[in-house]
Tab-separated table of C-alpha atoms and ligand atoms in Angstrom:
chain	number	residue	atom	x	y	z
A	1	MET	CA	-50.902	-112.265	-7.258
A	2	LYS	CA	-50.321	-109.328	-4.969
A	3	ASN	CA	-46.955	-108.722	-6.669
A	4	CYS	CA	-48.555	-108.926	-10.085
A	5	LEU	CA	-51.077	-106.285	-9.085
A	6	LYS	CA	-48.284	-104.110	-7.798
A	7	ILE	CA	-46.399	-104.442	-11.111
A	8	LEU	CA	-49.593	-103.759	-13.025
A	9	SER	CA	-50.254	-100.598	-11.049
A	10	VAL	CA	-46.680	-99.435	-11.663
A	11	LEU	CA	-47.103	-100.049	-15.387
A	12	LEU	CA	-50.384	-98.124	-15.366
A	13	ALA	CA	-48.738	-95.251	-13.571
A	14	LEU	CA	-45.946	-95.189	-16.179
A	15	ALA	CA	-48.525	-95.259	-18.964
A	16	LEU	CA	-50.153	-92.192	-17.428
A	17	VAL	CA	-46.823	-90.361	-17.345
A	18	ALA	CA	-45.978	-91.207	-20.966
A	19	PRO	CA	-49.234	-91.774	-22.851
A	20	ALA	CA	-48.992	-93.910	-25.973
A	21	GLY	CA	-48.774	-91.826	-29.142
A	22	ALA	CA	-47.080	-88.861	-27.414
A	23	VAL	CA	-45.196	-86.802	-30.006
A	24	GLU	CA	-41.441	-87.285	-29.638
A	25	PRO	CA	-39.346	-84.195	-30.260
A	26	ASP	CA	-37.653	-84.139	-33.668
A	27	THR	CA	-34.725	-86.585	-33.697
A	28	TRP	CA	-32.049	-86.405	-36.372
A	29	VAL	CA	-28.543	-87.509	-37.201
A	30	LEU	CA	-25.531	-85.430	-38.195
A	31	ARG	CA	-22.538	-87.396	-39.484
A	32	GLY	CA	-19.031	-86.007	-39.674
A	33	THR	CA	-15.874	-87.069	-41.480
A	34	LYS	CA	-14.347	-85.843	-38.236
A	35	ILE	CA	-15.970	-84.512	-35.089
A	36	TYR	CA	-14.108	-82.201	-32.724
A	37	PRO	CA	-16.055	-82.767	-29.491
A	38	ALA	CA	-13.971	-80.164	-27.629
A	39	PRO	CA	-10.579	-78.476	-27.978
A	40	ASP	CA	-9.085	-80.659	-25.233
A	41	GLN	CA	-10.459	-83.934	-26.634
A	42	PRO	CA	-9.122	-85.993	-29.550
A	43	PRO	CA	-11.184	-85.754	-32.747
A	44	ILE	CA	-13.516	-88.634	-33.630
A	45	ALA	CA	-13.150	-90.021	-37.142
A	46	ASP	CA	-16.407	-91.100	-38.801
A	47	GLY	CA	-18.436	-89.568	-36.022
A	48	VAL	CA	-22.153	-89.258	-35.413
A	49	VAL	CA	-24.153	-86.720	-33.434
A	50	VAL	CA	-27.770	-87.564	-32.598
A	51	ILE	CA	-29.938	-84.536	-31.889
A	52	ARG	CA	-33.324	-84.599	-30.198
A	53	GLY	CA	-35.206	-81.356	-29.844
A	54	ASN	CA	-32.747	-78.683	-28.728
A	55	ARG	CA	-30.265	-81.136	-27.174
A	56	ILE	CA	-27.507	-83.547	-28.149
A	57	LEU	CA	-28.780	-87.040	-27.390
A	58	ALA	CA	-25.532	-88.863	-28.157
A	59	ALA	CA	-22.199	-88.300	-29.882
A	60	GLY	CA	-19.296	-90.586	-30.732
A	61	ASP	CA	-17.895	-92.813	-33.455
A	62	LYS	CA	-20.467	-94.464	-35.675
A	63	ALA	CA	-19.815	-97.941	-34.253
A	64	SER	CA	-20.625	-96.877	-30.700
A	65	VAL	CA	-23.645	-94.573	-31.195
A	66	LYS	CA	-27.044	-96.225	-31.415
A	67	ILE	CA	-29.258	-94.399	-33.906
A	68	PRO	CA	-32.884	-94.269	-32.671
A	69	ALA	CA	-35.469	-95.758	-35.013
A	70	GLY	CA	-37.073	-93.099	-37.184
A	71	ALA	CA	-34.237	-90.580	-36.736
A	72	ARG	CA	-33.916	-88.433	-39.827
A	73	GLU	CA	-30.642	-87.953	-41.735
A	74	SER	CA	-29.425	-84.391	-42.206
A	75	LYS	CA	-28.231	-82.728	-45.392
A	76	CYS	CA	-25.612	-81.051	-43.193
A	77	SER	CA	-23.888	-84.441	-42.773
A	78	GLY	CA	-20.401	-84.799	-44.223
A	79	GLY	CA	-17.755	-82.410	-43.030
A	80	PHE	CA	-15.910	-81.381	-39.898
A	81	VAL	CA	-18.186	-80.852	-36.925
A	82	THR	CA	-17.489	-78.594	-33.933
A	83	ALA	CA	-19.584	-77.017	-31.205
A	84	GLY	CA	-21.363	-73.792	-32.192
A	85	PHE	CA	-19.161	-70.688	-32.292
A	86	GLN	CA	-19.577	-67.523	-30.256
A	87	ASN	CA	-18.412	-64.212	-31.703
A	88	SER	CA	-17.898	-62.156	-28.530
A	89	HIS	CA	-17.512	-58.789	-30.291
A	90	VAL	CA	-20.206	-57.720	-32.762
A	91	HIS	CA	-22.478	-54.672	-33.199
A	92	PHE	CA	-26.020	-54.338	-34.467
A	93	VAL	CA	-25.389	-50.808	-35.685
A	94	GLY	CA	-26.240	-49.240	-39.037
A	95	ALA	CA	-29.039	-49.081	-41.590
A	96	ALA	CA	-29.280	-52.882	-41.912
A	97	TRP	CA	-30.648	-53.119	-38.359
A	98	ASP	CA	-32.651	-49.887	-38.109
A	99	ASP	CA	-36.225	-50.354	-36.964
A	100	ALA	CA	-35.559	-54.042	-36.252
A	101	GLY	CA	-38.908	-54.382	-34.489
A	102	LYS	CA	-40.865	-53.604	-37.682
A	103	LYS	CA	-38.557	-54.342	-40.606
A	104	PRO	CA	-39.616	-57.337	-42.776
A	105	ALA	CA	-38.274	-60.529	-41.177
A	106	ALA	CA	-36.773	-61.668	-44.495
A	107	ASP	CA	-34.575	-58.523	-44.682
A	108	LEU	CA	-33.213	-59.052	-41.182
A	109	ALA	CA	-32.759	-62.780	-41.796
A	110	ARG	CA	-30.633	-62.051	-44.872
A	111	GLU	CA	-28.413	-59.678	-42.876
A	112	LEU	CA	-28.016	-62.191	-40.037
A	113	VAL	CA	-26.831	-64.808	-42.516
A	114	ALA	CA	-24.426	-62.434	-44.281
A	115	MET	CA	-22.829	-61.065	-41.108
A	116	LEU	CA	-23.055	-63.952	-38.657
A	117	THR	CA	-24.628	-67.345	-39.212
A	118	ARG	CA	-22.807	-68.181	-42.462
A	119	TYR	CA	-19.627	-67.997	-40.375
A	120	GLY	CA	-20.821	-70.425	-37.722
A	121	TYR	CA	-21.877	-68.030	-34.966
A	122	ALA	CA	-24.707	-69.669	-33.048
A	123	SER	CA	-24.205	-67.052	-30.331
A	124	VAL	CA	-23.018	-63.441	-30.479
A	125	PHE	CA	-22.279	-60.720	-27.943
A	126	ASP	CA	-23.273	-57.260	-29.171
A	127	ILE	CA	-21.006	-54.873	-27.292
A	128	ALA	CA	-22.627	-51.516	-28.055
A	129	SER	CA	-25.683	-50.695	-30.083
A	130	ASP	CA	-29.064	-48.997	-29.897
A	131	ARG	CA	-30.224	-51.174	-26.990
A	132	ASP	CA	-33.976	-51.308	-27.505
A	133	ASN	CA	-33.541	-51.925	-31.227
A	134	THR	CA	-31.206	-54.870	-30.533
A	135	LEU	CA	-33.604	-56.217	-27.902
A	136	ALA	CA	-36.434	-56.021	-30.474
A	137	LEU	CA	-34.316	-58.015	-32.937
A	138	ARG	CA	-33.547	-60.597	-30.257
A	139	ALA	CA	-37.227	-60.899	-29.307
A	140	ARG	CA	-38.245	-61.569	-32.909
A	141	ILE	CA	-35.600	-64.307	-33.241
A	142	GLU	CA	-36.686	-65.872	-29.946
A	143	ARG	CA	-40.356	-65.782	-31.045
A	144	GLY	CA	-39.341	-67.724	-34.167
A	145	GLU	CA	-40.230	-64.957	-36.645
A	146	LEU	CA	-36.807	-65.431	-38.210
A	147	ALA	CA	-33.817	-67.720	-37.784
A	148	GLY	CA	-30.821	-66.214	-36.053
A	149	PRO	CA	-28.124	-66.632	-33.432
A	150	ARG	CA	-28.598	-66.184	-29.732
A	151	ILE	CA	-27.980	-62.498	-29.056
A	152	LEU	CA	-26.411	-61.186	-25.875
A	153	THR	CA	-25.980	-57.426	-25.597
A	154	VAL	CA	-24.490	-54.727	-23.387
A	155	GLY	CA	-27.068	-52.274	-24.680
A	156	LEU	CA	-25.932	-48.650	-24.593
A	157	PRO	CA	-22.228	-48.350	-23.753
A	158	LEU	CA	-20.800	-45.764	-21.333
A	159	PHE	CA	-18.418	-43.073	-22.611
A	160	PRO	CA	-16.220	-40.525	-20.827
A	161	LEU	CA	-17.882	-37.173	-20.209
A	162	ASN	CA	-17.740	-35.149	-23.461
A	163	GLY	CA	-15.932	-38.189	-24.844
A	164	LEU	CA	-17.697	-39.708	-27.860
A	165	PRO	CA	-14.862	-41.081	-30.027
A	166	ILE	CA	-14.210	-39.606	-33.484
A	167	TYR	CA	-14.644	-43.014	-35.136
A	168	LEU	CA	-18.386	-42.875	-34.362
A	169	ASP	CA	-18.828	-39.549	-36.194
A	170	HIS	CA	-20.481	-41.276	-39.156
A	171	LEU	CA	-23.441	-42.408	-37.006
A	172	PRO	CA	-26.697	-40.393	-36.951
A	173	ARG	CA	-26.633	-37.410	-34.558
A	174	GLU	CA	-29.939	-38.539	-32.995
A	175	PHE	CA	-28.293	-41.824	-31.935
A	176	LEU	CA	-25.055	-40.187	-30.748
A	177	ASN	CA	-27.078	-37.815	-28.544
A	178	ARG	CA	-28.536	-40.793	-26.693
A	179	LEU	CA	-25.163	-42.365	-25.843
A	180	PRO	CA	-24.522	-42.130	-22.087
A	181	GLN	CA	-21.581	-39.992	-20.936
A	182	PRO	CA	-22.210	-40.042	-17.187
A	183	ALA	CA	-20.815	-37.069	-15.259
A	184	THR	CA	-21.077	-38.659	-11.812
A	185	VAL	CA	-20.808	-42.039	-10.100
A	186	ALA	CA	-24.551	-41.981	-9.413
A	187	ALA	CA	-25.321	-41.311	-13.071
A	188	ALA	CA	-23.037	-44.170	-14.171
A	189	VAL	CA	-24.678	-46.606	-11.729
A	190	ALA	CA	-28.090	-45.497	-13.029
A	191	VAL	CA	-27.075	-46.179	-16.668
A	192	VAL	CA	-25.862	-49.683	-15.728
A	193	GLY	CA	-29.077	-50.355	-13.795
A	194	ASP	CA	-31.233	-49.093	-16.646
A	195	ASN	CA	-29.441	-51.250	-19.255
A	196	LEU	CA	-29.617	-54.424	-17.183
A	197	ALA	CA	-33.238	-53.824	-16.165
A	198	ALA	CA	-34.149	-53.434	-19.848
A	199	GLY	CA	-32.642	-56.871	-20.611
A	200	ALA	CA	-28.964	-56.242	-21.327
A	201	ASP	CA	-26.440	-58.940	-20.377
A	202	GLY	CA	-23.388	-56.876	-19.433
A	203	THR	CA	-21.761	-53.441	-19.498
A	204	LYS	CA	-19.345	-51.812	-21.921
A	205	LEU	CA	-17.041	-49.007	-20.874
A	206	PHE	CA	-15.125	-46.832	-23.320
A	207	ILE	CA	-12.248	-46.126	-20.958
A	208	ILE	CA	-10.244	-43.841	-23.260
A	209	THR	CA	-11.566	-42.347	-26.500
A	210	PRO	CA	-9.729	-40.539	-29.312
A	211	GLN	CA	-10.993	-37.020	-30.034
A	212	ALA	CA	-10.253	-34.649	-32.912
A	213	ARG	CA	-7.516	-33.399	-30.586
A	214	GLY	CA	-6.063	-35.748	-27.982
A	215	LEU	CA	-7.796	-38.331	-25.821
A	216	GLN	CA	-10.687	-38.228	-23.391
A	217	ARG	CA	-10.599	-40.481	-20.289
A	218	MET	CA	-13.403	-41.920	-18.184
A	219	SER	CA	-12.788	-40.908	-14.581
A	220	ALA	CA	-11.503	-43.791	-12.448
A	221	ASP	CA	-14.317	-43.604	-9.859
A	222	ILE	CA	-16.997	-43.708	-12.569
A	223	ALA	CA	-15.398	-46.715	-14.286
A	224	ARG	CA	-15.006	-48.528	-10.958
A	225	ALA	CA	-18.581	-47.820	-9.878
A	226	ALA	CA	-20.028	-48.992	-13.214
A	227	ALA	CA	-17.988	-52.208	-13.015
A	228	ASP	CA	-18.954	-52.839	-9.371
A	229	GLU	CA	-22.652	-52.295	-10.077
A	230	THR	CA	-22.495	-54.694	-13.050
A	231	HIS	CA	-20.773	-57.363	-10.931
A	232	ARG	CA	-23.252	-56.851	-8.105
A	233	ARG	CA	-25.947	-57.776	-10.618
A	234	GLY	CA	-24.028	-60.892	-11.703
A	235	LYS	CA	-22.891	-59.673	-15.136
A	236	LEU	CA	-19.542	-59.032	-16.835
A	237	VAL	CA	-17.889	-55.807	-17.973
A	238	PHE	CA	-16.233	-55.186	-21.332
A	239	ALA	CA	-13.802	-52.310	-21.779
A	240	HIS	CA	-12.481	-50.584	-24.862
A	241	PRO	CA	-8.960	-49.698	-23.692
A	242	THR	CA	-7.489	-47.853	-26.765
A	243	ASP	CA	-3.921	-47.763	-25.397
A	244	ILE	CA	-1.696	-49.122	-22.643
A	245	ASP	CA	-2.909	-46.485	-20.145
A	246	GLY	CA	-6.425	-47.643	-21.010
A	247	VAL	CA	-5.493	-51.265	-20.259
A	248	ALA	CA	-4.104	-50.185	-16.868
A	249	ALA	CA	-7.232	-48.091	-16.149
A	250	SER	CA	-9.493	-51.001	-17.199
A	251	ILE	CA	-7.645	-53.389	-14.881
A	252	ALA	CA	-7.845	-50.865	-12.040
A	253	ALA	CA	-11.613	-50.526	-12.616
A	254	GLY	CA	-12.017	-54.303	-12.337
A	255	VAL	CA	-13.303	-55.031	-15.851
A	256	ASP	CA	-13.519	-58.616	-17.122
A	257	ILE	CA	-12.882	-58.431	-20.860
A	258	LEU	CA	-10.809	-56.140	-23.063
A	259	ALA	CA	-12.708	-55.682	-26.331
A	260	HIS	CA	-9.525	-55.150	-28.363
A	261	THR	CA	-5.821	-55.321	-27.937
A	262	THR	CA	-3.992	-51.951	-28.075
A	263	HIS	CA	-4.100	-51.365	-31.828
A	264	GLY	CA	-1.630	-48.899	-33.300
A	265	MET	CA	0.718	-49.164	-30.281
A	266	GLU	CA	4.084	-50.560	-31.271
A	267	THR	CA	5.446	-50.829	-27.745
A	268	PRO	CA	4.741	-54.116	-25.944
A	269	TRP	CA	2.609	-54.145	-22.790
A	270	PRO	CA	4.862	-53.699	-19.741
A	271	ASP	CA	5.537	-57.066	-18.160
A	272	ALA	CA	3.912	-56.105	-14.823
A	273	LEU	CA	0.719	-55.025	-16.622
A	274	LEU	CA	0.635	-58.234	-18.675
A	275	LYS	CA	1.004	-60.289	-15.493
A	276	ARG	CA	-1.657	-58.275	-13.678
A	277	THR	CA	-4.121	-58.611	-16.570
A	278	ILE	CA	-3.682	-62.369	-16.521
A	279	SER	CA	-3.656	-62.798	-12.727
A	280	GLN	CA	-6.897	-60.783	-12.500
A	281	GLY	CA	-8.447	-63.217	-14.987
A	282	VAL	CA	-9.121	-60.562	-17.633
A	283	SER	CA	-9.857	-61.959	-21.113
A	284	VAL	CA	-8.766	-60.271	-24.340
A	285	ILE	CA	-10.599	-60.187	-27.672
A	286	PRO	CA	-7.678	-59.374	-30.007
A	287	THR	CA	-9.746	-58.272	-33.117
A	288	LEU	CA	-6.553	-58.496	-35.196
A	289	GLN	CA	-8.202	-58.258	-38.612
A	290	LEU	CA	-9.700	-54.893	-37.613
A	291	MET	CA	-6.280	-53.222	-37.562
A	292	GLY	CA	-5.561	-53.793	-41.260
A	293	TYR	CA	-9.165	-52.887	-42.109
A	294	GLU	CA	-8.890	-49.512	-40.351
A	295	LEU	CA	-5.521	-48.674	-41.878
A	296	LYS	CA	-6.775	-49.560	-45.368
A	297	LYS	CA	-9.637	-47.063	-44.890
A	298	GLU	CA	-7.028	-44.412	-44.070
A	299	ASN	CA	-4.905	-45.313	-47.117
A	300	VAL	CA	-1.899	-46.035	-44.915
A	301	PRO	CA	1.079	-47.363	-46.947
A	302	PRO	CA	1.271	-51.188	-46.949
A	303	ALA	CA	4.676	-51.255	-45.216
A	304	VAL	CA	3.320	-49.242	-42.239
A	305	THR	CA	0.170	-51.381	-42.124
A	306	GLN	CA	2.292	-54.519	-42.036
A	307	ARG	CA	4.304	-53.161	-39.108
A	308	LEU	CA	1.249	-52.099	-37.087
A	309	VAL	CA	-0.646	-55.350	-37.710
A	310	ALA	CA	2.491	-57.242	-36.652
A	311	ALA	CA	2.544	-55.190	-33.419
A	312	SER	CA	-1.092	-56.142	-32.662
A	313	VAL	CA	-0.294	-59.792	-33.410
A	314	GLU	CA	2.649	-59.496	-31.013
A	315	HIS	CA	0.340	-58.162	-28.217
A	316	ALA	CA	-1.929	-61.183	-28.716
A	317	ARG	CA	1.056	-63.548	-28.901
A	318	SER	CA	2.641	-62.359	-25.651
A	319	PHE	CA	-0.730	-62.357	-23.840
A	320	ALA	CA	-1.623	-65.891	-24.987
A	321	ALA	CA	1.912	-67.240	-24.439
A	322	ALA	CA	1.844	-65.960	-20.845
A	323	GLY	CA	-1.376	-67.918	-20.247
A	324	GLY	CA	-3.911	-65.150	-20.950
A	325	GLN	CA	-7.454	-66.072	-21.909
A	326	ILE	CA	-8.424	-65.224	-25.498
A	327	LEU	CA	-12.038	-64.810	-26.594
A	328	PHE	CA	-12.806	-64.784	-30.303
A	329	GLY	CA	-14.379	-61.626	-31.737
A	330	THR	CA	-14.192	-59.579	-34.913
A	331	ASP	CA	-16.060	-56.263	-34.438
A	332	VAL	CA	-18.376	-57.016	-37.372
A	333	GLY	CA	-21.245	-54.579	-37.575
A	334	TYR	CA	-18.675	-51.849	-37.036
A	335	MET	CA	-16.307	-53.590	-39.486
A	336	SER	CA	-18.103	-54.162	-42.796
A	337	ASP	CA	-15.709	-56.944	-43.790
A	338	PHE	CA	-17.680	-59.888	-42.386
A	339	ASP	CA	-15.430	-62.754	-43.537
A	340	PRO	CA	-13.264	-63.806	-40.535
A	341	THR	CA	-10.688	-65.756	-42.574
A	342	GLU	CA	-7.977	-63.154	-41.910
A	343	GLU	CA	-8.739	-63.155	-38.156
A	344	TYR	CA	-8.085	-66.910	-38.042
A	345	ARG	CA	-4.849	-66.468	-40.012
A	346	LEU	CA	-3.622	-63.733	-37.683
A	347	LEU	CA	-4.551	-65.664	-34.508
A	348	SER	CA	-2.566	-68.541	-35.936
A	349	LYS	CA	0.340	-66.129	-36.557
A	350	ALA	CA	0.035	-65.086	-32.904
A	351	GLY	CA	0.877	-68.678	-32.006
A	352	LEU	CA	-2.591	-70.046	-31.304
A	353	SER	CA	-3.084	-73.648	-32.412
A	354	ALA	CA	-6.283	-74.655	-34.220
A	355	MET	CA	-7.574	-76.135	-30.959
A	356	GLN	CA	-6.744	-72.920	-29.042
A	357	ILE	CA	-8.718	-70.977	-31.640
A	358	LEU	CA	-11.586	-73.470	-31.272
A	359	ALA	CA	-11.447	-72.886	-27.505
A	360	SER	CA	-11.728	-69.102	-28.044
A	361	LEU	CA	-14.893	-69.788	-30.089
A	362	THR	CA	-16.520	-72.425	-27.853
A	363	THR	CA	-15.301	-73.577	-24.428
A	364	THR	CA	-13.725	-70.278	-23.332
A	365	PRO	CA	-16.909	-68.201	-23.777
A	366	ALA	CA	-18.898	-71.049	-22.166
A	367	THR	CA	-16.600	-70.904	-19.129
A	368	ARG	CA	-16.498	-67.101	-19.041
A	369	TRP	CA	-20.315	-66.850	-18.965
A	370	LYS	CA	-20.675	-69.852	-16.630
A	371	GLU	CA	-22.432	-71.962	-19.259
A	372	SER	CA	-20.024	-74.907	-19.442
A	373	ASP	CA	-22.791	-77.245	-18.296
A	374	ARG	CA	-25.000	-76.155	-21.186
A	375	CYS	CA	-22.808	-75.478	-24.219
A	376	GLY	CA	-19.319	-75.322	-25.746
A	377	ARG	CA	-18.812	-79.086	-26.259
A	378	ILE	CA	-20.318	-81.888	-28.300
A	379	VAL	CA	-21.440	-84.139	-25.468
A	380	ALA	CA	-24.780	-85.798	-24.672
A	381	LYS	CA	-27.292	-83.496	-22.922
A	382	MET	CA	-25.568	-80.291	-24.139
A	383	GLU	CA	-27.437	-77.700	-26.192
A	384	ALA	CA	-27.325	-78.762	-29.854
A	385	ASP	CA	-25.280	-75.757	-31.036
A	386	LEU	CA	-23.065	-77.096	-33.820
A	387	VAL	CA	-21.025	-76.016	-36.816
A	388	VAL	CA	-20.230	-78.106	-39.890
A	389	LEU	CA	-17.089	-77.045	-41.760
A	390	ASP	CA	-16.248	-77.999	-45.358
A	391	ALA	CA	-12.547	-78.431	-44.582
A	392	ASP	CA	-10.460	-79.512	-41.604
A	393	PRO	CA	-9.488	-76.596	-39.310
A	394	ALA	CA	-6.550	-78.658	-37.996
A	395	ALA	CA	-5.046	-78.550	-41.501
A	396	ASP	CA	-5.499	-74.752	-41.736
A	397	PRO	CA	-7.236	-72.556	-39.119
A	398	ALA	CA	-8.622	-70.417	-41.997
A	399	ASN	CA	-10.954	-73.391	-42.548
A	400	PHE	CA	-12.926	-72.253	-39.461
A	401	ALA	CA	-14.456	-69.729	-41.905
A	402	ARG	CA	-15.546	-72.413	-44.397
A	403	VAL	CA	-18.919	-73.073	-42.829
A	404	ALA	CA	-21.402	-75.469	-44.445
A	405	CYS	CA	-24.059	-75.398	-41.693
A	406	THR	CA	-24.745	-73.593	-38.442
A	407	ILE	CA	-27.082	-75.253	-35.966
A	408	ARG	CA	-28.543	-73.506	-32.937
A	409	SER	CA	-30.548	-75.391	-30.301
A	410	GLY	CA	-31.149	-78.254	-32.729
A	411	LYS	CA	-32.314	-76.022	-35.612
A	412	VAL	CA	-30.333	-75.372	-38.783
A	413	ILE	CA	-30.050	-71.571	-38.897
A	414	TYR	CA	-27.684	-71.520	-41.863
A	415	ALA	CA	-27.068	-74.059	-44.609
A	416	ALA	CA	-24.831	-73.469	-47.624
A	417	ALA	CA	-26.247	-74.069	-51.116
A	418	GLY	CA	-26.908	-77.767	-51.635
A	419	ARG	CA	-27.186	-78.428	-47.888
A	420	GLU	CA	-30.644	-76.898	-47.326
B	1	ZN	ZN1	-16.541	-52.844	-31.461
């Protein structure tokens, strides 16, 4: 009798914790012809992912996953499922994003789809923009006013003194005047502090910038101090290197990520520099498609373009082959060609396998930003950030661009026609 009472009291206590009729978070099922749980795991044929709320509840082949009663089937089912992608080099710059705090949500939502979510990006890193405008956009997405990716940003980037690059000349003067060009170490540290205090997630340094005549360089002590201050606050530093001297200066400053390879440079990186970049754990975002895009704007003859693109591909190839860490990024927002198909083709040309490209989109950013416990893989308890592709990326890496659905934290933020 005493035992029975004890059991009864335990049951009552449980009932108090989980009252009958409590609303369960939305539970739904995504089925895949093939699921790629992670780049280092074999694909699962006829796979199932069960999503509850913002998390993955279970994932595996359909025989082994128990579907909870009442779970809803998704129109995104049918296709090739991967973890959500991160584009680690984008910009919210230009008329499409102006006045993001007040612009109609539908206008911004349309732009987010066109530039980002229709290509599978559940997460993006903005590496230079009008900081407060980007933060306003992020806040509206997080409040649920419109669907969009997770946005990380470096806010306002740092330039060399008197060193705004010529390729930003098309931007409004009012904006250019606000771009920091710190003259002293103290001023650089203050810019970093101001960005991070406002809500930025990292720092971007333009180490060397092309001018109408020649190059302007950020002084080594300023670059070092900005990087140190960013690290002290637990964040990472991106650098725009421009050329091989810029790579060396970035490495010396202690940056974490090179935002481009050295476009337009036909000479390979010196072996010692390549080794040092890799041994210091510096990641590279090759942005290979950007090279052809820039040269096309300048009406460069196709034969020259071919040679220069091949040189950029070769930089990426030698870096990856030597064990360097590649992060995926395209520079969209600066580049108006949003479709990343060519980037996937060129990464493949640089010797990256489909699974290495998937890593650059998923597990590598998760590791780099210390989020491997939360995202990057399709495993139970992870954030339900997922991409459904219409065709198998293992058959052709260009298929990473053929996105049917993008899911962020359990919500479909993009669905192709017929999948809504
Ligand atoms: Zn950029």
